[in-house]
CSV table of N, CA, C and O in Angstrom, one decimal:
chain,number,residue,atom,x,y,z
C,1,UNK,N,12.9,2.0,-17.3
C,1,UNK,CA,12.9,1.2,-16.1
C,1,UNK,C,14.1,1.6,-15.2
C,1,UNK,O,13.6,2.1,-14.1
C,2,UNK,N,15.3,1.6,-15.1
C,2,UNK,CA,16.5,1.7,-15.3
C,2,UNK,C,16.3,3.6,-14.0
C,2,UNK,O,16.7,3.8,-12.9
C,3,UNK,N,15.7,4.6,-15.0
C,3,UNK,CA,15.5,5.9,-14.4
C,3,UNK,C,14.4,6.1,-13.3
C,3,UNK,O,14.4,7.0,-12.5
C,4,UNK,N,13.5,5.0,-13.5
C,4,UNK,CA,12.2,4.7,-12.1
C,4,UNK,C,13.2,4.2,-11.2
C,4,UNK,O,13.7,5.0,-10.4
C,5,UNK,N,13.6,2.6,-11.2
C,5,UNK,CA,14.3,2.2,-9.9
C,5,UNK,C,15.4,3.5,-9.6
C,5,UNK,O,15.3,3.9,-8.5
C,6,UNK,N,16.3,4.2,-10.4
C,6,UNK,CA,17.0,5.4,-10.0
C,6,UNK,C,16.5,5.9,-8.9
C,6,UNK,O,16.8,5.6,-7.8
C,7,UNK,N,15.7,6.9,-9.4
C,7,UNK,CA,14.8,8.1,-8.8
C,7,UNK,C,14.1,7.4,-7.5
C,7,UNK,O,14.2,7.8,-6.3
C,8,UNK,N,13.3,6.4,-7.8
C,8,UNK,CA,12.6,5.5,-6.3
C,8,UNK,C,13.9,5.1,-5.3
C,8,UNK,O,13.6,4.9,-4.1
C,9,UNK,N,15.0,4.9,-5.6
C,9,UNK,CA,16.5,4.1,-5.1
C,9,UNK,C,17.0,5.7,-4.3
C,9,UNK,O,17.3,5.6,-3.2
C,10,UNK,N,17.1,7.2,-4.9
C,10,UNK,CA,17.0,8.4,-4.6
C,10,UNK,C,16.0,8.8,-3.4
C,10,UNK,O,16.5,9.3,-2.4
C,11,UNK,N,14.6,8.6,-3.4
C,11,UNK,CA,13.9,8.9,-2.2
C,11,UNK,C,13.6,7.9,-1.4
C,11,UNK,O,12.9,8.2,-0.4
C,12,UNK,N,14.0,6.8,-1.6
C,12,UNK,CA,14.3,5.7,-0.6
C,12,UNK,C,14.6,6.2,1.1
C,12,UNK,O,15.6,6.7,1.5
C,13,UNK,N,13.5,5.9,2.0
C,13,UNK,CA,13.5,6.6,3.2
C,13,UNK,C,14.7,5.4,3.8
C,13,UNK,O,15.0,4.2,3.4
C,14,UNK,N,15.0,6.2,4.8
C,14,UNK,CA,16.5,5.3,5.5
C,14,UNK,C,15.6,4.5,7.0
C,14,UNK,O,15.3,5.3,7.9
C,15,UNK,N,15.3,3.7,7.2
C,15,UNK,CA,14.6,2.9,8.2
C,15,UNK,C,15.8,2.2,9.1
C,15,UNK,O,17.0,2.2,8.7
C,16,UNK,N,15.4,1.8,10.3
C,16,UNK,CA,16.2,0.9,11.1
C,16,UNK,C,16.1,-0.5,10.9
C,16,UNK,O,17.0,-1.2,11.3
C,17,UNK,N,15.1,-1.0,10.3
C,17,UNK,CA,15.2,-2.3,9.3
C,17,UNK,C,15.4,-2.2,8.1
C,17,UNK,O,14.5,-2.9,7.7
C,18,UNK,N,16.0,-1.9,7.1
C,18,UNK,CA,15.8,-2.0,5.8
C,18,UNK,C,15.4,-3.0,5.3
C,18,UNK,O,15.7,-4.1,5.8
C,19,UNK,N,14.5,-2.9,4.0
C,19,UNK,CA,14.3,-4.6,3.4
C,19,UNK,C,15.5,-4.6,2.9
C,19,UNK,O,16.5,-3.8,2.9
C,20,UNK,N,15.1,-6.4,1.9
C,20,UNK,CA,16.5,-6.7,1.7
C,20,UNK,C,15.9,-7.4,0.4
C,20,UNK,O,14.8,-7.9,0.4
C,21,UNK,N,16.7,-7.4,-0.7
C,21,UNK,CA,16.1,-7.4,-2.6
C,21,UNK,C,16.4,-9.4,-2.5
C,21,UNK,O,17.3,-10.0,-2.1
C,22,UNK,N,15.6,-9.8,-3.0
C,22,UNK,CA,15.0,-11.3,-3.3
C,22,UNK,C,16.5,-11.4,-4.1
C,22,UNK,O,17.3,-10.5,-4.4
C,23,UNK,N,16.7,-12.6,-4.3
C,23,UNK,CA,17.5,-13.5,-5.2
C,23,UNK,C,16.7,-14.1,-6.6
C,23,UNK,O,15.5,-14.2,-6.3
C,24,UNK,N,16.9,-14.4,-7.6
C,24,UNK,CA,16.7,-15.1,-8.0
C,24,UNK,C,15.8,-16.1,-8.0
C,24,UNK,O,14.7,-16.1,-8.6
C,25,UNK,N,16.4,-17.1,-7.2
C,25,UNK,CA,16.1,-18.1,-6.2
C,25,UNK,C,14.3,-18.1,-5.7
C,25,UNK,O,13.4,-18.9,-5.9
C,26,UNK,N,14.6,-16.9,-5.0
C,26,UNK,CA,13.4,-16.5,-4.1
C,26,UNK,C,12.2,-15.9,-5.1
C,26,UNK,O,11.1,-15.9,-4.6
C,27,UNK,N,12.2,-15.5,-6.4
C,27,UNK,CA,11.5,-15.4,-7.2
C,27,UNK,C,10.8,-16.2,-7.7
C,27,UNK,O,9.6,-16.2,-8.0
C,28,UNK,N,11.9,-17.4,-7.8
C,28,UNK,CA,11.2,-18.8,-8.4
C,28,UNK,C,10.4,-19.5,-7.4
C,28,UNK,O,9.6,-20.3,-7.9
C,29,UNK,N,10.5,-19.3,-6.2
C,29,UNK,CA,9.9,-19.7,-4.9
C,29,UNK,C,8.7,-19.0,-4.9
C,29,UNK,O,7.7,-19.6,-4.5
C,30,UNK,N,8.6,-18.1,-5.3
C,30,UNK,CA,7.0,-16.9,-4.8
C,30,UNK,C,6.3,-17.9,-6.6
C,30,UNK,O,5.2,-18.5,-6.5
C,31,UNK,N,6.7,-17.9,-7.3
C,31,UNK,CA,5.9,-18.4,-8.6
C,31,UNK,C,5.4,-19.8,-8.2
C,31,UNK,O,4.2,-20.2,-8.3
C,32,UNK,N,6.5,-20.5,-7.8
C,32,UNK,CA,6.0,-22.2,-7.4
C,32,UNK,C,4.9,-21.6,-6.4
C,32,UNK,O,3.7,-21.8,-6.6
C,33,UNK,N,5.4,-21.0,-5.3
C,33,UNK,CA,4.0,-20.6,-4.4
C,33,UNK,C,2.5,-20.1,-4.9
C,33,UNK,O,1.5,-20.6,-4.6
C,34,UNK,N,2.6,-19.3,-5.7
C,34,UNK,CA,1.5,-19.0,-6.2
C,34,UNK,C,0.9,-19.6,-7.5
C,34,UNK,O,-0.2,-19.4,-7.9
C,35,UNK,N,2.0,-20.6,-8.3
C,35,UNK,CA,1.6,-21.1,-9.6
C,35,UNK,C,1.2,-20.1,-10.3
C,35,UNK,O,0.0,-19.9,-10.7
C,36,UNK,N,2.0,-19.5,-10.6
C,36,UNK,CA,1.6,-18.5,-12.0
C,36,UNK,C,3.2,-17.7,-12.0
C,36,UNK,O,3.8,-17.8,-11.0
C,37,UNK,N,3.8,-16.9,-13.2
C,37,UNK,CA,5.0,-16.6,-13.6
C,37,UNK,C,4.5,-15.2,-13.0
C,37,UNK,O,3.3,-14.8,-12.9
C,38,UNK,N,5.8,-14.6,-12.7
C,38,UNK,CA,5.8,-13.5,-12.1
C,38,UNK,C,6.2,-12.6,-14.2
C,38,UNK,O,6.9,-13.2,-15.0
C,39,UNK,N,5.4,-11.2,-14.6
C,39,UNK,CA,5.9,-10.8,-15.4
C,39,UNK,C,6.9,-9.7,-15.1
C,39,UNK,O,6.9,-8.9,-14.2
C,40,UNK,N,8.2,-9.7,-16.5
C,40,UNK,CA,9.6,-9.2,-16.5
C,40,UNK,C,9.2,-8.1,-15.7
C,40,UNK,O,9.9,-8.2,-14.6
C,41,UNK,N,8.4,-7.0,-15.6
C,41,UNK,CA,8.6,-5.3,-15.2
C,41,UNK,C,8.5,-6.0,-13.6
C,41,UNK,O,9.5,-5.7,-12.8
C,42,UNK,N,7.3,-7.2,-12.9
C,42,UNK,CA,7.4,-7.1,-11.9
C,42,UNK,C,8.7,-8.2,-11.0
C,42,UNK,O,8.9,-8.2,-9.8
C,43,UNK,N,9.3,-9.0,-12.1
C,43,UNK,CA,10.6,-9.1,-11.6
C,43,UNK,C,11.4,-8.1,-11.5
C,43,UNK,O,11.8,-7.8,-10.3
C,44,UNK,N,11.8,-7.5,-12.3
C,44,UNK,CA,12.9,-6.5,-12.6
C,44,UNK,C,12.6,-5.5,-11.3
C,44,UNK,O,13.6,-5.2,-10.7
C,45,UNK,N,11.4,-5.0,-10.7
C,45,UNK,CA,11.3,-4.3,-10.0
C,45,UNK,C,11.6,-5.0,-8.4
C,45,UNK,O,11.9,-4.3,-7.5
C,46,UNK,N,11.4,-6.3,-8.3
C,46,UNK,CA,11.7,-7.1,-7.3
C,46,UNK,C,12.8,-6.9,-6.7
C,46,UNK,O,13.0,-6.7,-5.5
C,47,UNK,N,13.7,-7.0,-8.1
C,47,UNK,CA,15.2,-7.9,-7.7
C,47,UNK,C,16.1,-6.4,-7.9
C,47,UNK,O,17.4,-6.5,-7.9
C,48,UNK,N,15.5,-5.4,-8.0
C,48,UNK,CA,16.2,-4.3,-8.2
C,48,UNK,C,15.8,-3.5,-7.3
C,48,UNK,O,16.7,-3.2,-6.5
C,49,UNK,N,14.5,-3.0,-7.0
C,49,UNK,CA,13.9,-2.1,-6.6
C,49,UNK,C,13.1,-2.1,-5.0
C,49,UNK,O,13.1,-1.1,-4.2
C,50,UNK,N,12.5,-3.8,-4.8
C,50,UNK,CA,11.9,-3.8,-4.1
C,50,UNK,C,12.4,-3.5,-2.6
C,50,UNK,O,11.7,-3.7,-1.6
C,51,UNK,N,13.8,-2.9,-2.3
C,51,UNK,CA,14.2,-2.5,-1.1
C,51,UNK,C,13.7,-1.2,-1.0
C,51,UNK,O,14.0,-0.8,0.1
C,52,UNK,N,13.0,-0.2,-1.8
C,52,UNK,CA,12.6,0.9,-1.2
C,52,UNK,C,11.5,1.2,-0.4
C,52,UNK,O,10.5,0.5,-0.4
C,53,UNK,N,11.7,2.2,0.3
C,53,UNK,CA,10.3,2.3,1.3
C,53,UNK,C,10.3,3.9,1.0
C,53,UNK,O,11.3,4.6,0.9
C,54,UNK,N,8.8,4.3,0.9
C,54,UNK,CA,9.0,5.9,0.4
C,54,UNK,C,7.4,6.1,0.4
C,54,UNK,O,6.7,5.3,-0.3
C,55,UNK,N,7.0,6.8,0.9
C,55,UNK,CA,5.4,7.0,1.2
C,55,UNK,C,4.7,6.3,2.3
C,55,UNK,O,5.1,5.7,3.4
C,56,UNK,N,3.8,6.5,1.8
C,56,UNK,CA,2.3,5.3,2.3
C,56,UNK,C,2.1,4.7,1.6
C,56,UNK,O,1.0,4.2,1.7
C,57,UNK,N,2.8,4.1,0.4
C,57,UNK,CA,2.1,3.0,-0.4
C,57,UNK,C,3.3,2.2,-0.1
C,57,UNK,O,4.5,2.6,0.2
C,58,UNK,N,2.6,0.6,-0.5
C,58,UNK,CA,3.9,-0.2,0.3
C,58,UNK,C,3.7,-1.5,-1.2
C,58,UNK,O,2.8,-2.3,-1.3
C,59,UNK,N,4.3,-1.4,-1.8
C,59,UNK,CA,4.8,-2.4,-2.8
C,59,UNK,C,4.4,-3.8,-1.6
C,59,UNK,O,4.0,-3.7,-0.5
C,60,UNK,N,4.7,-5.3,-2.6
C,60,UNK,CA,4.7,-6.5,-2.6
C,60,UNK,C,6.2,-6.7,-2.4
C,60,UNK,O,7.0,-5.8,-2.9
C,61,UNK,N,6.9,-7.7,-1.9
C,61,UNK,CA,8.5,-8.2,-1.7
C,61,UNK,C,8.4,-9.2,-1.6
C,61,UNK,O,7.3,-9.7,-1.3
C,62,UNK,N,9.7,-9.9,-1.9
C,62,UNK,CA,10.0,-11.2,-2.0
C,62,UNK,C,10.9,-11.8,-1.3
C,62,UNK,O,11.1,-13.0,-1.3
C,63,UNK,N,11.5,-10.9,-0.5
C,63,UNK,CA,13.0,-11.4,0.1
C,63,UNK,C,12.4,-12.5,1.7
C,63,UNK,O,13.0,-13.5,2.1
C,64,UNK,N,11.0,-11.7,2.4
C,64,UNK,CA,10.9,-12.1,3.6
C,64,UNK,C,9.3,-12.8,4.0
C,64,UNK,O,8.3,-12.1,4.2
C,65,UNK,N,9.4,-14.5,4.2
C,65,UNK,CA,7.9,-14.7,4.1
C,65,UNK,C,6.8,-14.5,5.2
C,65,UNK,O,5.6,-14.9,5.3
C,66,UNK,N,7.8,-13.6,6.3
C,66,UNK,CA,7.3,-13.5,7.5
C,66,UNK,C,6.5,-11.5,7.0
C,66,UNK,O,5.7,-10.9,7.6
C,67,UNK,N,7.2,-11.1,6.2
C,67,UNK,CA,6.7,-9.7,5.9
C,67,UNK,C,5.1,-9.5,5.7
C,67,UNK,O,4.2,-10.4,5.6
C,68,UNK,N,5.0,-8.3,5.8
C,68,UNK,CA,2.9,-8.7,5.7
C,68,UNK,C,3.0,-8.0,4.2
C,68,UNK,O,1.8,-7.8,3.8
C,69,UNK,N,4.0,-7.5,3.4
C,69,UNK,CA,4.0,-7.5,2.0
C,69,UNK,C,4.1,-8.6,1.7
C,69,UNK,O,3.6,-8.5,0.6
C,70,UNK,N,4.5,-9.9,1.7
C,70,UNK,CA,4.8,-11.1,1.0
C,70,UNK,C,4.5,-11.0,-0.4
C,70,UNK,O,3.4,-10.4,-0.5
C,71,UNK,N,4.8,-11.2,-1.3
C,71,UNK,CA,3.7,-10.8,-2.6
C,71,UNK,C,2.7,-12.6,-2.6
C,71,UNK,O,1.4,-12.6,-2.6
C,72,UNK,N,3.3,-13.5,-2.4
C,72,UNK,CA,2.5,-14.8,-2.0
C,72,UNK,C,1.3,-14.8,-1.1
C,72,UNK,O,0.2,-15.3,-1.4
C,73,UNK,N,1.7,-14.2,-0.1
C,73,UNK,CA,0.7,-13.7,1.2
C,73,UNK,C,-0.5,-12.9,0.3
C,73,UNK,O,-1.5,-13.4,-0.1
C,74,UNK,N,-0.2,-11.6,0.0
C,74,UNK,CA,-0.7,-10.9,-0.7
C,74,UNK,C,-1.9,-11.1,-1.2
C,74,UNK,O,-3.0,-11.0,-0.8
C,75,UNK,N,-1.2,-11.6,-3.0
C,75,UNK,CA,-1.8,-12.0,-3.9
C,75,UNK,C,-3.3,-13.4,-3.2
C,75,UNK,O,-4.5,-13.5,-3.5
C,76,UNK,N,-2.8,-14.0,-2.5
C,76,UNK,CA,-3.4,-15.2,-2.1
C,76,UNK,C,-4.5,-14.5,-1.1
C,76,UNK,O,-5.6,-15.0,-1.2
C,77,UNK,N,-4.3,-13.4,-0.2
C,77,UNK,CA,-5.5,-12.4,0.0
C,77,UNK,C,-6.5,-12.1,-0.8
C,77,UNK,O,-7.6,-12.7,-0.9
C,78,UNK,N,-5.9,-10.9,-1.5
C,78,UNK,CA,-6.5,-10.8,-2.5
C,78,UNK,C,-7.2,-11.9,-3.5
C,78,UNK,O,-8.4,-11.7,-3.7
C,79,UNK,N,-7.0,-12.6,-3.9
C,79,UNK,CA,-7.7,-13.9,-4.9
C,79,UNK,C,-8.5,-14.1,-3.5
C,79,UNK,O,-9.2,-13.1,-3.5
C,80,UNK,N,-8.8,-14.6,-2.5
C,80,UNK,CA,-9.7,-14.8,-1.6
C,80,UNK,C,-10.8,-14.0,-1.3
C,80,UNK,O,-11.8,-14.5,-0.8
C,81,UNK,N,-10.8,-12.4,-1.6
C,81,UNK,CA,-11.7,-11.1,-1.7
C,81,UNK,C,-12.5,-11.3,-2.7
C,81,UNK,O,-13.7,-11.0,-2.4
C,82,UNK,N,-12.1,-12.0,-4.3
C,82,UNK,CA,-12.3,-11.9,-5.1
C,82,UNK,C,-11.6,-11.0,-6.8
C,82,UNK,O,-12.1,-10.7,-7.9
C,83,UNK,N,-10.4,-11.0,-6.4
C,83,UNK,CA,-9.4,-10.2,-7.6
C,83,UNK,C,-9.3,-11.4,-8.3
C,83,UNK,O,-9.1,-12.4,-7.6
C,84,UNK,N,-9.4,-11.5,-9.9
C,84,UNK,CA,-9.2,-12.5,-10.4
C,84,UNK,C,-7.7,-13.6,-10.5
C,84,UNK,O,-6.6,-13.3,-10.3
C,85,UNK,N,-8.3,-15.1,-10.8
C,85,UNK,CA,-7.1,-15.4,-10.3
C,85,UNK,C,-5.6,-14.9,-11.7
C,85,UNK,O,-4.5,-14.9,-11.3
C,86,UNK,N,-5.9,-14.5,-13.0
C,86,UNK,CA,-4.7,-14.1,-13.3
C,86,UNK,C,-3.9,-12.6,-13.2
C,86,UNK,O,-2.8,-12.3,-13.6
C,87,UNK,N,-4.7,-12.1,-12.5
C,87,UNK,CA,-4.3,-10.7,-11.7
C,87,UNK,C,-3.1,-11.5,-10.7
C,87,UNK,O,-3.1,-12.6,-10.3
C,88,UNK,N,-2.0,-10.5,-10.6
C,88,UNK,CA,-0.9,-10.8,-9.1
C,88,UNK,C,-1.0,-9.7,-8.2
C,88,UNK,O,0.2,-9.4,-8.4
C,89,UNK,N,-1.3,-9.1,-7.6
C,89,UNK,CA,-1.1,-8.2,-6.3
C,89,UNK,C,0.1,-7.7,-6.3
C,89,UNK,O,1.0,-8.4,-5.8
C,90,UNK,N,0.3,-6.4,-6.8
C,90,UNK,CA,1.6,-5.4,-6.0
C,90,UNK,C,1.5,-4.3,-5.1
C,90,UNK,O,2.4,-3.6,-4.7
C,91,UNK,N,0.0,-4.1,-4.7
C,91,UNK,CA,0.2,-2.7,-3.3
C,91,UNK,C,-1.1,-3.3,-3.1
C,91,UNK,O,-1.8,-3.6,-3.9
C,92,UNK,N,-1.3,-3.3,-1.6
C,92,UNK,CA,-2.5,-3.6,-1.0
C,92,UNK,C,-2.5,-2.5,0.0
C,92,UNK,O,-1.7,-2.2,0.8
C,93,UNK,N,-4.1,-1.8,-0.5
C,93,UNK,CA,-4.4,-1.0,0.6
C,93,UNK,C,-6.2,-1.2,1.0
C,93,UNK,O,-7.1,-0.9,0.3
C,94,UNK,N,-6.2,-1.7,2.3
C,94,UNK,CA,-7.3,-2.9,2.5
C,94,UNK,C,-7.7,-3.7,2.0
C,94,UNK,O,-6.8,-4.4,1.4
C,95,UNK,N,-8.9,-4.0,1.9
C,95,UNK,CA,-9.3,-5.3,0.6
C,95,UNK,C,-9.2,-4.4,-0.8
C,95,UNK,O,-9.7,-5.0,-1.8
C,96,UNK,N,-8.8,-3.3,-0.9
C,96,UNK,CA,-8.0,-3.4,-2.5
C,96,UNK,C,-6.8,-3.4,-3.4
C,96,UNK,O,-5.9,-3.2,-2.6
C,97,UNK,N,-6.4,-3.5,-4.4
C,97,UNK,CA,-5.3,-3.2,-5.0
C,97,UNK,C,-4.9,-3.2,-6.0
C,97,UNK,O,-5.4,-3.6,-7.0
C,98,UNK,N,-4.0,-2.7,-5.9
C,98,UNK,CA,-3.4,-2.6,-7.2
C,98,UNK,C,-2.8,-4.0,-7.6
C,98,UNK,O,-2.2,-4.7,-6.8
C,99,UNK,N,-3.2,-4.3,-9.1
C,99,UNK,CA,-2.7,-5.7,-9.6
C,99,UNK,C,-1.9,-5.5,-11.3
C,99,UNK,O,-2.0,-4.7,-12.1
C,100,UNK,N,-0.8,-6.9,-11.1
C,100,UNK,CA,-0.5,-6.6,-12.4
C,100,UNK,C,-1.0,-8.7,-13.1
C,100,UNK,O,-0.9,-9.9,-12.8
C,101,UNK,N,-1.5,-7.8,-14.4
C,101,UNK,CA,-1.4,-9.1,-15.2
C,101,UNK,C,-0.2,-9.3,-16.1
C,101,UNK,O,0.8,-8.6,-16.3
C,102,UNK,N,-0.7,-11.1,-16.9
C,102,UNK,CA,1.0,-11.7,-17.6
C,102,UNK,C,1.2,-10.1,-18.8
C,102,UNK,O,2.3,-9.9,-19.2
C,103,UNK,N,0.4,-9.6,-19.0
C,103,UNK,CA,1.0,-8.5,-20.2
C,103,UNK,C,2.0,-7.1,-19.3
C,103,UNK,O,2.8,-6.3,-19.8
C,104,UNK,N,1.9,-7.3,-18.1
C,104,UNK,CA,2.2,-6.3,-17.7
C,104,UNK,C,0.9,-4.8,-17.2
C,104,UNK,O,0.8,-3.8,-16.5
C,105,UNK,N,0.4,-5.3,-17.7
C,105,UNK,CA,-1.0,-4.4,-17.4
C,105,UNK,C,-1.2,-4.0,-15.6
C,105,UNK,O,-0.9,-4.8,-14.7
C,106,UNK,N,-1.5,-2.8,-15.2
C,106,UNK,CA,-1.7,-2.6,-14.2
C,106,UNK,C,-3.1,-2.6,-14.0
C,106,UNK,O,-3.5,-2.6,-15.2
C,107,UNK,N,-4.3,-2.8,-13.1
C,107,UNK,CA,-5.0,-2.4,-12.7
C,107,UNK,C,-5.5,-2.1,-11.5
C,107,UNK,O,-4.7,-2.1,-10.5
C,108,UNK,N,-7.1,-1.7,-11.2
C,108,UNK,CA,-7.1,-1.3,-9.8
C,108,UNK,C,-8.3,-2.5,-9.2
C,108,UNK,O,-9.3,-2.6,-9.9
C,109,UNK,N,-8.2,-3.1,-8.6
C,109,UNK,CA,-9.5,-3.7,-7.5
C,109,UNK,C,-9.8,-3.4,-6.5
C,109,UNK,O,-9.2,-3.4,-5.4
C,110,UNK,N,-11.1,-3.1,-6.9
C,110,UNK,CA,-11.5,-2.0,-6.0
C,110,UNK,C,-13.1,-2.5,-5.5
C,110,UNK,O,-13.9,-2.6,-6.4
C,111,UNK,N,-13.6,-2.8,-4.1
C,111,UNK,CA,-14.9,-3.1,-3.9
C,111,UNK,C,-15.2,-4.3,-4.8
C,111,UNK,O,-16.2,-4.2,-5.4
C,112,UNK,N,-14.7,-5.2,-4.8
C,112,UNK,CA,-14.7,-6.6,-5.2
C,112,UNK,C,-15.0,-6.6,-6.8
C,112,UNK,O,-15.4,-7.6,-7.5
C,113,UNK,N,-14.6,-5.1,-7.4
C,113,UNK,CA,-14.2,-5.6,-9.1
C,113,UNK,C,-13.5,-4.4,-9.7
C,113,UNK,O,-13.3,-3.3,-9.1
C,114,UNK,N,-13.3,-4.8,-11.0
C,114,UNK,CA,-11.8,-4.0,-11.6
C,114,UNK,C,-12.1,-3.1,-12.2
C,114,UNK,O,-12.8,-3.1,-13.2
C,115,UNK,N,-11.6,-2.0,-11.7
C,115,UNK,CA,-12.1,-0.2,-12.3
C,115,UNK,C,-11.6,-0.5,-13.6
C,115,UNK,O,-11.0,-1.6,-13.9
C,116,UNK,N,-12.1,0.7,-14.6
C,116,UNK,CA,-11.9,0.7,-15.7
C,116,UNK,C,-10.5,1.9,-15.6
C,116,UNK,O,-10.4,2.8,-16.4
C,117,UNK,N,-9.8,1.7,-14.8
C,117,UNK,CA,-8.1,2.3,-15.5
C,117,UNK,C,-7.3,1.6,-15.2
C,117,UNK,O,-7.2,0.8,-14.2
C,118,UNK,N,-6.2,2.0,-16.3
C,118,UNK,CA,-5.4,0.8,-16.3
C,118,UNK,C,-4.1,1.2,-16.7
C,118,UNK,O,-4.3,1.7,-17.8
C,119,UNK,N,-2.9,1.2,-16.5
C,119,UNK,CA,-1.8,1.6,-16.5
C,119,UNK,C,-0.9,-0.2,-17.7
C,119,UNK,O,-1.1,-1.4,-17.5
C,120,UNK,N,-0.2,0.6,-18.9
C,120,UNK,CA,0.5,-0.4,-19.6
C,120,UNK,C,2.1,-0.8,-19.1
C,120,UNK,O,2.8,-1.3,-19.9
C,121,UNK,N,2.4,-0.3,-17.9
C,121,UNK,CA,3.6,-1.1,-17.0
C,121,UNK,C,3.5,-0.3,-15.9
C,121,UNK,O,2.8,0.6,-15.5
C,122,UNK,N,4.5,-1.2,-15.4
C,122,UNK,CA,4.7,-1.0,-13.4
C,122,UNK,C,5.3,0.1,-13.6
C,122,UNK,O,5.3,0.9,-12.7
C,123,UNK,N,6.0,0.4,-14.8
C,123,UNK,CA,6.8,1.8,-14.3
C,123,UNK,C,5.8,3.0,-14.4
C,123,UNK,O,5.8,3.9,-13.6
C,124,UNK,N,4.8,2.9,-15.5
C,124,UNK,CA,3.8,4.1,-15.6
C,124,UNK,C,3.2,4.1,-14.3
C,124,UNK,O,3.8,4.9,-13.6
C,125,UNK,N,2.3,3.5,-13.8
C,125,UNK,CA,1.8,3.0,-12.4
C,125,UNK,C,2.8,3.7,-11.6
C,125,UNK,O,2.4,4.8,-11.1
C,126,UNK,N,4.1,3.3,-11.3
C,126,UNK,CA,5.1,3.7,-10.4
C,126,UNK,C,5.0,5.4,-10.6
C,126,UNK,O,4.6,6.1,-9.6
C,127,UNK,N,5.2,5.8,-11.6
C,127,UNK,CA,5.7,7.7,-11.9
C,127,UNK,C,4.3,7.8,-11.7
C,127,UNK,O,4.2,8.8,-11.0
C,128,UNK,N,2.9,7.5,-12.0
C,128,UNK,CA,1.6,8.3,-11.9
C,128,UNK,C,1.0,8.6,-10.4
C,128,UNK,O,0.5,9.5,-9.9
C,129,UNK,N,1.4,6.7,-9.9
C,129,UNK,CA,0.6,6.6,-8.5
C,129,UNK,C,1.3,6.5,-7.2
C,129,UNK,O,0.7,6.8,-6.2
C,130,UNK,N,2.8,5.9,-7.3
C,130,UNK,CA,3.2,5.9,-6.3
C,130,UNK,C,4.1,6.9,-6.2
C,130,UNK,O,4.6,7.0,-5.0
C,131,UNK,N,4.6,7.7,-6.9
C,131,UNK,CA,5.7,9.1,-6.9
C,131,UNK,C,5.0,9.8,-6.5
C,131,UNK,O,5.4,10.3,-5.4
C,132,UNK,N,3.3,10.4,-7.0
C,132,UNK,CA,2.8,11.2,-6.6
C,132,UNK,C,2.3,11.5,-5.1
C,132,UNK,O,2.0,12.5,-4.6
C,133,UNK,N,2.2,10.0,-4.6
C,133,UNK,CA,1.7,10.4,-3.1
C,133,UNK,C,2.0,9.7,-2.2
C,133,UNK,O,1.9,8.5,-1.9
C,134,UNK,N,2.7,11.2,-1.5
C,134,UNK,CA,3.8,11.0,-0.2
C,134,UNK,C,2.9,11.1,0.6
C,134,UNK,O,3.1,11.0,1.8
């Protein structure tokens, strides 16, 4: 975990806004919001990680509820398309995305149902799908 946020914290593009990493606080706020627990890999990546911008793919954040990543916003999209409701939403690219469940499981939804691949953490996911495409 520890060597992903690294290396993603390394190609982190320099913006004239930068985001800015959730608190605690604001973690517990996105869970009361959505009623469901955020799991450890996609906290850890929140409150550590989620200030990077690096590609076309755009992670979920917590720090800003006006952002159109919101992970609240998001996820509550998504469940509205059809992604089930214990799926959470961490990259939306149109009506699909990438989701994580309470195991940490990645998946994809895609065309209003869930491909058969599936990634066993945000970090695998991270090094397979979003390192590889700039």
């Amino acid at each position: 975990m520890n060597d992903v946020i690294e290396m993603l914290q390394e190609l982190s593009e320099t913006v004239p806004v930068p985001l800015e990493l959730p608190t605690f606080e604001q973690l517990v706020e996105v869970e009361e919001q959505i009623l469901i627990s955020l799991p450890n890999d996609l906290k850890e990546y929140l409150l550590f990680g989620s200030d990077v911008i690096y590609g076309a793919i755009e992670m979920v954040t917590a720090s800003d509820p006006y952002s159109h990543t919101y992970l609240p916003e998001v996820t509550s999209y998504a469940w509205s398309v059809g992604m089930p409701r214990e799926y959470i939403a961490i990259c939306q690219q149109g009506d699909n995305f990438y989701c994580i469940d309470q195991e940490a499981n990645i998946r994809f939804f895609n065309n209003g149902r869930m491909a058969d691949i599936m990634w066993e953490s945000l970090w695998d996911w991270i090094q397979d799908i979003w390192l590889k495409r700039k």
